[in-house]
Amino acid sequence: MKESGKISKAVIKRLPRYLRYLEELIKKDVDRISSNELSGLIGYTASQIRQDLNNFGGFGQQGYGYNVKALHVEISKILGLDQTYKMVIIGCGNLGQALANYTHYYKAGFIVCGMFDVNPRLVGLRINDIEVMDYSLLDEYLEQNSIDIGIICTNKGSAQEVADKLILGKVRGIWNFAPMDLTISDDVALENVHLSDSLQSLAYHINHRDD
Amino acid sequence: MKESGKISKAVIKRLPRYLRYLEELIKKDVDRISSNELSGLIGYTASQIRQDLNNFGGFGQQGYGYNVKALHVEISKILGLDQTYKMVIIGCGNLGQALANYTHYYKAGFIVCGMFDVNPRLVGLRINDIEVMDYSLLDEYLEQNSIDIGIICTNKGSAQEVADKLILGKVRGIWNFAPMDLTISDDVALENVHLSDSLQSLAYHINHRDD
DNA sequence: TAGATTGTTAATCGATTAACAATC
DNA sequence: TAGATTGTTAATCGATTAACAATC
């Protein structure tokens, strides 16, 4: 295995997609697959697939290909999906609630432990057995519970303040849905989902479909 | 201006971010900005900023820099934000509802016209004055209304079928939130938001923060 | 063993950065 | 005009693809 730390972001971004296709193959009881066959399904070149996987070690076997289940296990481990993550959601509007339900039903391993909002109408609400707490209780909650991920579903104006609180409260990663770029100490992982940016890209591509 | 059609995806992905920072500057009544100053804010190199913008034409002026408002207008036009887009949402669970509200309140220009679901409990519900219709009415609706964008918030199993219907119904773009890769005729634009992939990347970065 | 397919090096391609002449 | 800063070409860097020897 190569030294970690020099694996490019582009490679990491592809790993979840490998996982999705491997899951399909497992469902179909496919035991082995060559980089060439996988290329046909997933759309990356066979060469790229082999390069990607070899960043982490030799998971394949010459003349045989890759064992589907074993590869799935390996990529899961690389991504850290063999662990569980405790999460809090800050901002419990539609999006916050959607993410709570989504992770609850579909994402074993990512567990929403606490939900927080400033809106008194939302405080007290129960979403999948998690009660929405008042935002003022966040600091205390983070002190008393070891939380891995903070999910920011607030508006732009509050997002940086929330991020600061989350970092003080020792989260290891932030999943940011607010439409802005957060300033984050670099020992905290940050993943942005900028829906607005995404929609604007779509608009561009709608107007340049023939390119 | 260069020939369109050879502008890289990386450039397009950066445009919405330029727009966000330009909006901040407009709010602060900043009239002009140099690539160097903008670089300090946005985090791209000054060189990259000038390269990016020159893909579309000479928006700046030597010795002066860029006019903030004018640049904002130009990038908006490039992205097609000077137009309006009629949208339908398929799948009106939490996420579909969240997106309806989000675009309703924050995204002038992107208008949700119709919402559809198979679940009889959701059909009839009103979200921002849009009534959720039965999914079986989608084909007819698309025939009678000229819709630009279809937003897929269904589960994986239904997503491809929905996409096919949307394409038959002549949408120009699809915003896909289902955790799978759709097969799309290439005159339809496609933008994926794979939340699950995003969360998995975050997990990776949490476990490799020191790299 | 012969055939298949990986792991890995080398070649290519594309994107980013640096440099600087043009020009406001 | 002198100074500032763009537009644009050239250099560098990184990521993808091609090729092939290693090996199961």
XYZ file of C-alpha atoms (C1' of nucleotides) in Angstrom:
470
model
C 0.000 0.000 0.000
C 1.193 3.476 -0.814
C 1.828 6.063 1.840
C -1.465 7.612 2.698
C -1.730 11.338 2.348
C -0.973 11.638 -1.283
C -4.187 10.178 -2.576
C -5.917 12.736 -4.709
C -9.370 14.092 -4.015
C -10.511 12.872 -7.407
C -9.817 9.283 -6.383
C -11.664 9.640 -3.067
C -14.679 11.120 -4.819
C -14.901 8.000 -6.970
C -14.801 5.500 -4.120
C -18.461 5.830 -3.068
C -19.441 5.224 -6.645
C -17.386 2.030 -6.808
C -19.186 0.970 -3.688
C -22.604 1.532 -5.251
C -21.796 -0.621 -8.254
C -20.243 -3.314 -6.120
C -23.448 -3.422 -4.075
C -25.427 -3.958 -7.261
C -23.110 -6.797 -8.213
C -23.407 -8.411 -4.799
C -27.192 -8.239 -5.130
C -26.882 -10.034 -8.454
C -24.645 -12.689 -6.891
C -21.688 -11.799 -9.055
C -18.544 -13.117 -7.373
C -15.759 -11.673 -9.483
C -15.278 -8.887 -11.924
C -12.440 -7.663 -14.096
C -11.497 -4.011 -14.378
C -12.688 -4.231 -17.949
C -16.173 -5.486 -17.065
C -16.471 -2.982 -14.246
C -15.464 -0.270 -16.679
C -18.436 -1.211 -18.842
C -20.791 -0.725 -15.917
C -19.386 2.242 -14.093
C -18.026 4.226 -16.994
C -14.461 4.756 -15.819
C -11.694 3.302 -17.982
C -10.327 -0.057 -16.922
C -6.978 1.611 -16.566
C -8.332 4.203 -14.204
C -10.059 1.563 -12.123
C -6.813 -0.341 -11.697
C -4.917 2.843 -10.896
C -7.514 3.931 -8.371
C -7.571 0.632 -6.545
C -3.814 0.329 -6.530
C -3.559 3.513 -4.536
C -4.645 1.426 -1.597
C -3.125 -1.962 -2.289
C -3.357 -4.913 -4.612
C -6.930 -6.018 -4.269
C -7.017 -7.955 -7.496
C -5.426 -11.071 -8.819
C -3.812 -11.477 -12.197
C -5.805 -13.653 -14.554
C -8.835 -13.496 -12.256
C -9.854 -9.938 -11.575
C -11.359 -8.661 -8.352
C -13.467 -10.494 -5.825
C -16.612 -8.404 -5.578
C -17.351 -8.916 -1.899
C -13.755 -8.533 -0.802
C -13.362 -5.355 -2.811
C -16.535 -3.979 -1.273
C -15.183 -4.670 2.188
C -11.863 -3.029 1.372
C -13.339 0.148 -0.064
C -15.753 0.369 2.847
C -12.818 0.222 5.220
C -10.893 2.854 3.291
C -13.846 5.197 3.539
C -14.256 4.394 7.219
C -17.647 2.773 6.831
C -16.670 0.016 9.222
C -17.158 2.547 11.994
C -20.199 4.396 13.289
C -20.553 8.139 13.430
C -22.626 10.105 15.892
C -24.142 13.182 14.332
C -26.038 16.292 15.338
C -28.211 18.341 13.022
C -28.352 22.104 13.481
C -31.337 23.659 11.769
C -34.424 21.449 11.687
C -36.404 22.901 8.820
C -37.438 20.719 5.937
C -33.893 19.948 4.914
C -32.689 19.095 8.412
C -35.661 16.796 8.880
C -35.121 15.235 5.484
C -31.523 14.425 6.363
C -32.548 13.011 9.726
C -34.988 10.661 8.040
C -32.614 9.830 5.247
C -29.748 8.811 7.479
C -32.155 7.072 9.843
C -33.614 4.803 7.216
C -30.853 4.361 4.696
C -27.500 4.959 6.269
C -26.643 2.501 8.992
C -23.495 3.730 10.646
C -24.424 7.390 10.579
C -26.583 8.018 13.611
C -28.394 11.250 14.342
C -28.156 11.711 18.132
C -29.308 15.263 18.564
C -31.209 17.909 16.659
C -31.179 21.619 17.413
C -33.070 24.679 16.293
C -33.706 28.237 17.446
C -37.337 28.173 16.332
C -39.598 27.504 19.362
C -42.147 25.940 17.036
C -39.706 23.212 16.138
C -38.197 22.679 19.580
C -39.859 19.693 21.199
C -40.793 18.106 17.901
C -39.839 14.468 17.595
C -38.242 13.172 14.415
C -37.531 9.451 14.410
C -37.561 9.506 18.191
C -35.081 12.352 18.354
C -36.442 15.394 20.106
C -35.483 18.751 18.661
C -33.649 20.723 21.354
C -33.197 24.421 21.759
C -30.088 25.672 20.027
C -28.850 27.256 23.252
C -28.287 23.759 24.605
C -25.872 22.791 21.855
C -22.613 23.681 23.659
C -23.585 21.695 26.712
C -24.748 18.756 24.626
C -21.476 18.621 22.717
C -19.524 18.754 25.960
C -21.421 15.810 27.381
C -21.606 13.700 24.245
C -18.846 12.716 21.925
C -20.143 13.746 18.518
C -18.353 12.978 15.275
C -20.243 14.956 12.674
C -22.167 18.209 12.734
C -24.694 18.785 9.978
C -25.365 22.453 9.279
C -28.798 23.117 7.804
C -29.158 26.698 8.933
C -29.260 29.746 6.735
C -26.131 31.494 5.525
C -26.159 34.030 8.342
C -25.800 31.523 11.161
C -23.640 28.895 9.524
C -20.210 30.177 10.566
C -21.260 30.649 14.175
C -22.662 27.131 14.239
C -19.480 25.771 12.709
C -17.408 27.497 15.387
C -19.546 25.969 18.124
C -19.297 22.532 16.540
C -15.531 22.778 16.357
C -15.288 23.930 19.966
C -17.507 20.960 20.786
C -14.882 18.703 19.159
C -16.689 17.331 16.166
C -14.401 15.666 13.660
C -16.300 16.632 10.539
C -18.882 19.095 9.268
C -21.451 18.429 6.565
C -22.446 21.873 5.404
C -25.661 22.591 3.537
C -25.598 26.354 4.051
C -24.827 28.188 0.800
C -21.508 29.614 1.901
C -17.896 28.670 2.438
C -17.042 28.026 6.057
C -13.744 28.849 7.688
C -12.678 25.738 9.509
C -9.559 24.718 11.403
C -7.856 22.193 9.209
C -8.027 19.306 11.637
C -11.773 19.221 11.023
C -13.063 17.618 7.843
C -15.515 19.606 5.771
C -17.875 18.472 3.061
C -20.087 21.020 1.359
C -23.377 20.353 -0.398
C -24.076 23.580 -2.199
C -27.524 22.908 -3.653
C -27.719 26.339 -5.140
C -24.419 25.914 -6.967
C -25.611 22.580 -8.242
C -28.848 24.030 -9.592
C -26.962 26.837 -11.290
C -24.635 24.367 -12.990
C -27.700 22.553 -14.209
C -29.019 25.798 -15.679
C -25.743 26.259 -17.527
C -25.823 22.783 -18.969
C -29.463 23.197 -20.018
C -28.410 26.158 -22.106
C -25.346 24.471 -23.566
C -26.575 20.981 -24.212
C -25.297 20.879 -27.764
C -21.700 21.679 -26.812
C -15.185 35.374 -26.674
C -13.946 31.878 -27.278
C -15.985 29.307 -29.119
C -18.391 27.801 -26.666
C -18.258 24.081 -26.245
C -14.742 23.752 -25.081
C -15.183 25.224 -21.663
C -14.224 22.675 -19.095
C -16.541 21.367 -16.423
C -14.115 22.563 -13.773
C -14.606 26.150 -14.907
C -18.412 25.873 -14.916
C -18.384 24.416 -11.414
C -16.557 27.514 -10.197
C -18.951 30.051 -11.705
C -21.671 29.791 -9.022
C -19.004 30.366 -6.424
C -17.816 33.539 -8.162
C -21.401 34.654 -8.128
C -21.723 34.129 -4.397
C -18.673 36.232 -3.635
C -19.722 38.927 -6.056
C -23.072 39.104 -4.272
C -21.271 39.655 -0.983
C -19.259 42.444 -2.552
C -22.352 44.085 -3.999
C -23.916 43.988 -0.536
C -20.840 45.736 0.801
C -21.057 48.349 -1.942
C -17.728 47.400 -3.429
C -17.616 48.685 -7.003
C -14.452 47.210 -8.386
C -12.130 44.351 -7.570
C -8.865 43.050 -8.958
C -8.211 39.393 -9.619
C -5.690 39.598 -6.816
C -8.138 40.916 -4.243
C -10.781 38.449 -5.334
C -8.218 35.687 -5.004
C -7.779 36.664 -1.342
C -11.495 36.240 -0.754
C -12.442 33.274 -2.838
C -9.284 31.237 -2.581
C -8.573 30.640 -6.250
C -5.300 32.033 -7.612
C -5.502 35.388 -9.360
C -4.189 33.682 -12.440
C -6.961 31.127 -12.375
C -9.579 33.807 -11.923
C -8.328 35.691 -14.983
C -8.143 32.479 -16.986
C -11.632 31.456 -15.957
C -13.203 34.774 -16.835
C -11.375 35.031 -20.123
C -13.030 31.863 -21.296
C -16.096 34.002 -21.813
C -14.703 37.348 -22.812
C -12.723 40.269 -21.499
C -14.779 41.430 -18.553
C -11.951 43.357 -16.913
C -9.955 46.423 -17.708
C -6.200 46.748 -17.448
C -5.114 48.907 -14.572
C -8.599 48.863 -13.074
C -9.744 45.322 -12.455
C -13.316 44.100 -12.724
C -16.530 46.005 -12.145
C -18.325 43.956 -9.526
C -21.874 44.522 -10.690
C -21.085 44.106 -14.364
C -19.193 40.894 -13.680
C -22.105 39.580 -11.668
C -24.451 40.279 -14.559
C -22.142 38.590 -17.038
C -21.662 35.418 -15.012
C -25.406 35.262 -14.336
C -26.019 35.395 -18.064
C -23.448 32.711 -18.761
C -25.154 30.405 -16.290
C -28.551 31.267 -17.758
C -29.855 32.914 -14.618
C -31.408 35.688 -16.653
C -34.094 33.174 -17.575
C -36.748 31.399 -15.553
C -37.117 27.668 -15.276
C -40.303 25.765 -14.664
C -39.752 22.706 -12.549
C -41.603 19.630 -11.342
C -40.687 17.587 -8.303
C -41.213 13.858 -8.360
C -41.226 12.331 -4.913
C -42.626 14.584 -2.191
C -41.120 13.140 0.944
C -39.080 15.316 3.243
C -36.447 16.013 0.649
C -38.881 16.879 -2.133
C -40.712 19.216 0.211
C -37.460 20.752 1.397
C -36.448 21.503 -2.176
C -39.861 22.972 -2.955
C -39.549 25.341 -0.036
C -35.930 26.107 -0.736
C -36.455 27.107 -4.340
C -39.679 28.902 -3.408
C -38.053 31.170 -0.868
C -34.504 31.528 -2.046
C -34.237 30.884 -5.731
C -36.118 33.362 -7.835
C -36.047 32.105 -11.382
C -36.515 28.452 -10.503
C -40.226 27.881 -10.115
C -41.799 24.691 -8.864
C -44.992 24.276 -10.926
C -45.987 20.755 -10.096
C -45.320 18.106 -7.495
C -46.029 14.406 -7.829
C -46.029 11.384 -5.603
C -47.422 7.847 -5.586
C -48.234 7.957 -1.884
C -51.968 8.684 -1.401
C -51.174 10.289 1.949
C -49.138 12.967 0.231
C -51.400 13.486 -2.780
C -53.559 16.538 -2.168
C -51.101 18.096 0.267
C -50.310 21.722 -0.483
C -46.740 22.959 -0.298
C -46.316 26.671 -0.949
C -49.621 26.643 -2.788
C -48.600 23.760 -4.988
C -50.836 20.747 -4.647
C -49.175 17.366 -4.734
C -50.661 15.401 -7.638
C -50.866 11.699 -8.197
C -47.836 10.376 -10.046
C -50.074 8.785 -12.667
C -50.915 12.296 -13.872
C -47.316 13.201 -14.629
C -47.316 12.271 -18.332
C -50.418 14.302 -19.013
C -49.103 17.238 -17.014
C -45.834 17.299 -18.921
C -47.722 17.163 -22.200
C -49.842 20.153 -21.301
C -47.161 22.232 -19.614
C -43.753 23.147 -20.881
C -41.442 22.120 -18.071
C -37.720 22.819 -18.054
C -36.433 20.849 -15.104
C -37.478 17.623 -13.436
C -36.310 17.052 -9.874
C -36.106 13.406 -8.900
C -36.508 12.767 -5.180
C -37.742 9.212 -5.388
C -35.939 6.145 -4.205
C -33.387 4.330 -6.315
C -35.881 1.823 -7.662
C -38.135 4.367 -9.362
C -35.587 6.929 -10.466
C -34.834 5.604 -13.951
C -38.510 5.188 -14.809
C -39.191 8.726 -13.654
C -36.258 10.017 -15.691
C -37.620 8.277 -18.774
C -41.019 9.877 -18.273
C -39.455 13.293 -17.763
C -37.452 12.982 -20.949
C -40.514 11.857 -22.903
C -42.245 14.877 -21.422
C -39.513 17.070 -22.917
C -37.766 18.461 -19.886
C -34.429 20.058 -20.686
C -32.658 19.079 -17.479
C -32.845 16.647 -14.590
C -31.746 17.337 -11.036
C -31.288 13.885 -9.561
C -31.240 13.191 -5.844
C -31.744 9.447 -6.105
C -28.574 7.553 -5.173
C -27.927 6.074 -8.581
C -26.592 6.979 -12.004
C -29.317 7.639 -14.532
C -29.139 6.779 -18.191
C -30.139 9.906 -20.054
C -30.249 10.889 -23.709
C -27.459 13.362 -24.140
C -29.602 16.279 -25.194
C -30.917 16.416 -21.636
C -28.750 18.011 -18.968
C -28.180 16.046 -15.797
C -26.938 17.178 -12.425
C -26.599 14.662 -9.636
C -26.660 15.354 -5.926
C -25.493 12.131 -4.382
C -25.909 12.845 -0.681
C -24.768 9.409 0.248
C -21.552 9.755 -1.724
C -20.958 13.095 -0.091
C -21.406 11.684 3.403
C -19.041 8.838 2.614
C -16.370 11.253 1.393
C -16.782 13.108 4.653
C -16.204 9.875 6.560
C -12.989 9.341 4.624
C -11.711 12.813 5.365
C -12.592 12.444 9.049
C -10.308 9.440 9.183
C -7.513 11.069 7.196
C -7.493 14.591 8.553
C -3.767 14.652 9.169
C -2.844 13.799 5.598
C 1.109 -24.633 -19.777
C -1.685 -20.993 -22.149
C -4.840 -17.374 -21.346
C -6.382 -13.773 -18.773
C -5.868 -9.906 -16.203
C -3.577 -7.371 -12.848
C 0.014 -3.998 -11.144
C 2.890 -0.535 -12.665
C 5.632 2.322 -15.647
C 5.565 5.487 -19.459
C 2.983 8.626 -22.533
C -0.616 11.751 -23.084
C -3.796 14.932 -22.008
C -5.851 18.701 -19.522
C -5.906 22.027 -15.970
C -3.430 25.226 -13.103
C 0.108 28.514 -12.324
C 3.661 31.747 -13.703
C 5.263 35.324 -16.475
C 4.956 39.281 -19.073
C 3.587 42.212 -22.908
C -0.491 44.939 -23.861
C -3.169 48.649 -22.365
C -6.224 51.256 -19.525
C 2.882 59.785 -18.124
C 3.591 56.142 -14.544
C 1.326 52.567 -12.169
C -1.740 48.995 -12.027
C -3.771 45.165 -13.666
C -5.623 42.617 -17.312
C -5.409 39.211 -21.256
C -2.765 35.694 -22.986
C 1.138 32.751 -23.921
C 4.368 29.559 -21.974
C 5.730 26.436 -18.185
C 4.411 23.353 -14.750
C 1.846 20.242 -12.481
C -1.395 16.551 -11.863
C -4.577 13.242 -13.499
C -5.922 10.038 -17.036
C -4.915 6.690 -20.473
C -2.023 3.396 -22.848
C 1.131 -0.236 -22.852
C 3.194 -4.204 -21.251
C 5.823 -7.146 -18.150
C 4.589 -9.841 -14.097
C 1.902 -13.469 -12.468
C -2.086 -16.020 -11.156
